Amino acid sequence: MKNPINQATVSFPKKLNITDQEIDISSLSDAQKEYYVDLFEEVVRLYQAKKKVRVIVGLSGPAGAGKSVIAAIFHEIAKQRPLPFRFESIGIDAFHYQNDFLISNLSDGEPLKNHKGRFDTYDLPKLTEALTHFSLGHSISLPVYSRKIHDPIENVMDIKRGEPALLLVEGLWLLYDKNGWDKVGKLLDYSIFVEADNDAVRNNVLKRHVRRGRSIGNASEYYEENEGKNFDLVMKTKNKANKIIPSYYDLG
């Protein structure tokens, strides 16, 4: 493998397209760029050390911590790094139950749709099966989540049988050990937790909801009933991670 790259040799775009949304990263400092290049190189070394054809790295943390942004930055670095394996990433949102299912199925008398993003709104058997097939080197076609239609889109990412690949999986519940999520955690070769302050992520998530059309009042109410409650549960899982890093928004 060729020598690792460094921040000075990596070109960072001003904007990233993340699940059909443009995210401005033009304010990234040189220190931030260097941090993520170094972190990516650490993941590359991990792949080499595992001596496996397929490696799964989990990127966990609360909503609003910048997990999807970090994954997209990794993609930009990977495009400029000669690698002997394929680098891909998926979010667990791609394994959400379809909205029709969430609307028609209840939890405590309420549609699951009202709590979308909670641990029980994902098709956990489907996620577990997909990661298992990937890990075993099988041919696999993975879904992605669309923020335009707010539903998963099936069969978007194809990985061939035996193709060397590192899969970065990002989501809230990767290290959660209840309701069957421990099966997912056991499939991770390594895990990174993105730590974040509650007030900071609340502000980030509210901005996200407002961009998608909610009023600030409705966004705030939704956060308190959903992401706010999820935050406490997710933060309790951080000590299960192999590595803890600061939020994208807290890294100066």
XYZ file of C-alpha atoms in Angstrom:
252
model
C 0.000 0.000 0.000
C 1.272 3.499 -0.795
C 2.194 5.962 1.905
C -0.692 7.533 3.830
C -1.949 10.908 2.717
C -1.995 14.018 4.893
C -4.277 17.007 5.239
C -2.221 19.124 2.851
C -2.720 16.647 0.002
C -6.476 16.172 0.446
C -8.966 18.388 -1.346
C -12.099 19.097 0.704
C -15.243 20.262 -1.118
C -17.206 23.245 0.117
C -20.418 21.222 0.265
C -21.365 17.593 0.795
C -24.482 15.829 -0.428
C -25.818 13.731 2.441
C -29.044 11.761 1.965
C -30.301 14.225 -0.665
C -29.293 17.288 1.365
C -26.447 19.746 0.797
C -24.296 20.380 3.874
C -21.858 23.312 3.883
C -18.413 22.347 5.226
C -16.540 25.361 3.839
C -15.745 26.523 7.384
C -13.695 23.412 8.207
C -10.425 24.519 9.773
C -7.058 23.006 8.886
C -7.057 21.378 12.331
C -10.421 19.740 11.637
C -9.288 18.521 8.237
C -6.120 17.064 9.720
C -8.124 15.360 12.476
C -10.422 13.573 10.034
C -7.597 12.585 7.690
C -5.754 11.080 10.668
C -8.924 9.325 11.841
C -9.487 7.876 8.387
C -5.896 6.632 8.293
C -6.526 4.967 11.650
C -9.494 3.142 10.136
C -7.351 2.061 7.170
C -4.742 0.636 9.535
C -7.522 -1.163 11.390
C -8.613 -2.848 8.159
C -5.056 -3.983 7.517
C -4.643 -5.285 11.068
C -7.843 -7.345 10.919
C -6.494 -9.316 7.931
C -10.040 -9.934 6.712
C -11.685 -9.362 3.351
C -14.606 -7.525 4.973
C -14.462 -5.203 7.993
C -17.355 -3.344 9.659
C -16.712 -0.155 11.645
C -19.558 1.355 13.665
C -19.917 5.126 14.057
C -22.383 5.748 16.866
C -23.603 8.762 18.809
C -26.688 10.932 19.331
C -28.673 12.696 16.627
C -27.064 15.996 15.671
C -23.500 14.990 16.561
C -22.378 14.976 12.921
C -22.074 11.248 12.232
C -23.339 11.518 8.654
C -21.015 14.445 7.984
C -18.023 12.472 9.253
C -19.002 9.507 7.058
C -19.272 11.791 4.016
C -15.883 13.354 4.788
C -14.408 9.854 4.928
C -15.817 9.220 1.439
C -14.085 12.337 0.133
C -10.779 11.229 1.651
C -11.203 7.665 0.369
C -11.626 8.924 -3.203
C -8.155 10.472 -2.956
C -6.462 7.593 -1.149
C -5.171 4.521 -3.016
C -6.841 1.651 -1.181
C -6.665 -2.118 -1.690
C -10.291 -2.360 -0.599
C -13.576 -0.618 -1.308
C -14.796 1.944 1.218
C -18.550 2.368 1.680
C -20.838 3.734 4.360
C -24.481 3.294 5.263
C -26.710 4.807 7.910
C -29.037 2.619 9.926
C -31.838 4.951 8.781
C -31.708 2.913 5.556
C -33.170 0.092 7.648
C -36.101 2.062 9.042
C -39.451 0.415 8.595
C -41.333 2.066 5.742
C -43.596 4.936 6.803
C -46.712 2.939 5.909
C -45.666 0.331 8.467
C -44.798 2.952 11.096
C -48.167 4.648 10.655
C -50.199 1.446 10.897
C -48.343 -0.103 13.855
C -48.783 1.212 17.379
C -46.644 1.538 20.488
C -48.449 2.465 23.715
C -51.460 3.484 21.645
C -49.495 5.770 19.325
C -48.302 5.153 15.764
C -44.622 4.226 15.679
C -44.276 7.042 13.137
C -44.530 9.496 16.047
C -41.279 8.052 17.403
C -39.346 7.509 14.189
C -35.674 7.166 15.051
C -36.293 5.251 18.274
C -34.720 1.799 18.592
C -37.988 0.006 17.778
C -38.628 1.803 14.467
C -35.931 -0.138 12.600
C -36.182 -3.466 10.810
C -33.566 -5.032 13.058
C -33.636 -8.546 11.517
C -33.071 -6.997 8.084
C -30.126 -4.913 9.353
C -28.576 -7.871 11.152
C -28.950 -10.085 8.091
C -27.378 -7.460 5.812
C -24.349 -6.964 8.061
C -23.936 -10.716 8.459
C -23.971 -11.297 4.691
C -21.513 -8.443 4.202
C -19.176 -9.781 6.872
C -19.205 -13.252 5.307
C -18.121 -11.850 1.954
C -21.408 -12.499 0.177
C -22.764 -10.516 -2.736
C -25.113 -7.908 -1.283
C -27.308 -4.996 -2.341
C -27.794 -2.380 0.368
C -30.496 0.281 0.774
C -30.038 4.006 1.385
C -32.304 6.479 3.172
C -33.788 9.397 1.246
C -34.553 12.663 3.018
C -36.677 13.654 0.040
C -39.234 10.882 0.447
C -38.357 10.084 4.085
C -38.201 6.367 3.374
C -35.516 3.807 2.550
C -34.764 3.093 -1.116
C -33.874 -0.534 -1.746
C -30.981 -2.034 -3.725
C -28.854 1.061 -4.275
C -25.379 -0.099 -3.238
C -24.089 -3.334 -4.766
C -21.041 -5.132 -3.369
C -19.824 -8.209 -5.220
C -19.108 -11.590 -3.662
C -15.607 -11.698 -2.213
C -14.930 -8.022 -2.966
C -12.590 -6.561 -0.301
C -14.510 -3.818 1.482
C -14.671 -1.740 4.629
C -18.205 -0.734 5.610
C -18.729 2.235 7.914
C -22.142 1.924 9.572
C -23.455 5.015 11.331
C -26.418 5.374 13.647
C -27.737 5.948 17.135
C -28.283 2.403 18.334
C -25.226 0.434 17.223
C -23.973 -0.024 20.791
C -27.385 -0.372 22.417
C -27.673 -3.789 24.065
C -31.431 -4.145 24.504
C -34.325 -5.146 22.232
C -32.024 -7.275 20.071
C -29.513 -4.550 19.215
C -26.724 -6.517 20.900
C -26.727 -8.730 17.781
C -25.712 -5.702 15.719
C -22.977 -4.709 18.149
C -21.434 -8.166 17.917
C -21.046 -7.767 14.157
C -18.882 -4.654 14.493
C -15.132 -5.149 14.192
C -14.522 -1.737 15.764
C -16.704 1.072 17.089
C -16.311 4.839 17.329
C -18.631 6.973 19.449
C -19.204 10.648 18.624
C -19.678 12.418 21.945
C -21.787 15.556 22.041
C -23.369 18.024 24.454
C -27.151 17.846 24.764
C -27.699 21.579 24.229
C -25.469 21.587 21.149
C -27.138 18.627 19.466
C -30.574 19.980 20.367
C -29.753 23.174 18.501
C -28.417 21.231 15.505
C -31.453 18.944 15.339
C -33.918 21.843 15.672
C -32.238 23.593 12.735
C -32.495 20.371 10.739
C -36.235 20.033 11.468
C -36.896 23.674 10.565
C -35.019 23.234 7.257
C -37.372 20.331 6.525
C -40.474 22.456 7.077
C -41.385 22.250 10.769
C -42.089 25.400 12.772
C -39.634 26.060 15.599
C -42.359 25.261 18.132
C -43.263 21.973 16.492
C -39.585 21.096 16.056
C -38.910 21.759 19.725
C -41.868 19.634 20.830
C -40.815 16.800 18.528
C -37.248 16.934 19.837
C -38.311 16.693 23.478
C -40.567 13.714 22.761
C -38.099 11.871 20.537
C -34.454 12.854 20.031
C -34.194 14.279 23.545
C -35.249 10.964 25.087
C -33.065 9.042 22.646
C -30.089 11.218 23.619
C -29.992 9.903 27.178
C -30.222 6.262 26.083
C -27.591 6.648 23.377
C -25.107 8.473 25.619
C -25.248 5.573 28.067
C -23.745 3.342 25.365
C -20.591 5.374 24.745
C -18.365 3.381 27.092
C -18.952 0.305 24.935
C -17.092 1.997 22.066
C -13.481 1.261 21.203
C -12.849 4.961 20.635
C -14.656 8.161 21.677
C -14.263 11.304 19.564
C -15.676 14.840 19.824
C -18.688 15.952 17.835
C -18.075 17.336 14.359
C -19.516 20.611 15.623
C -17.331 20.704 18.759
C -14.036 20.000 17.013
C -12.231 23.316 16.566
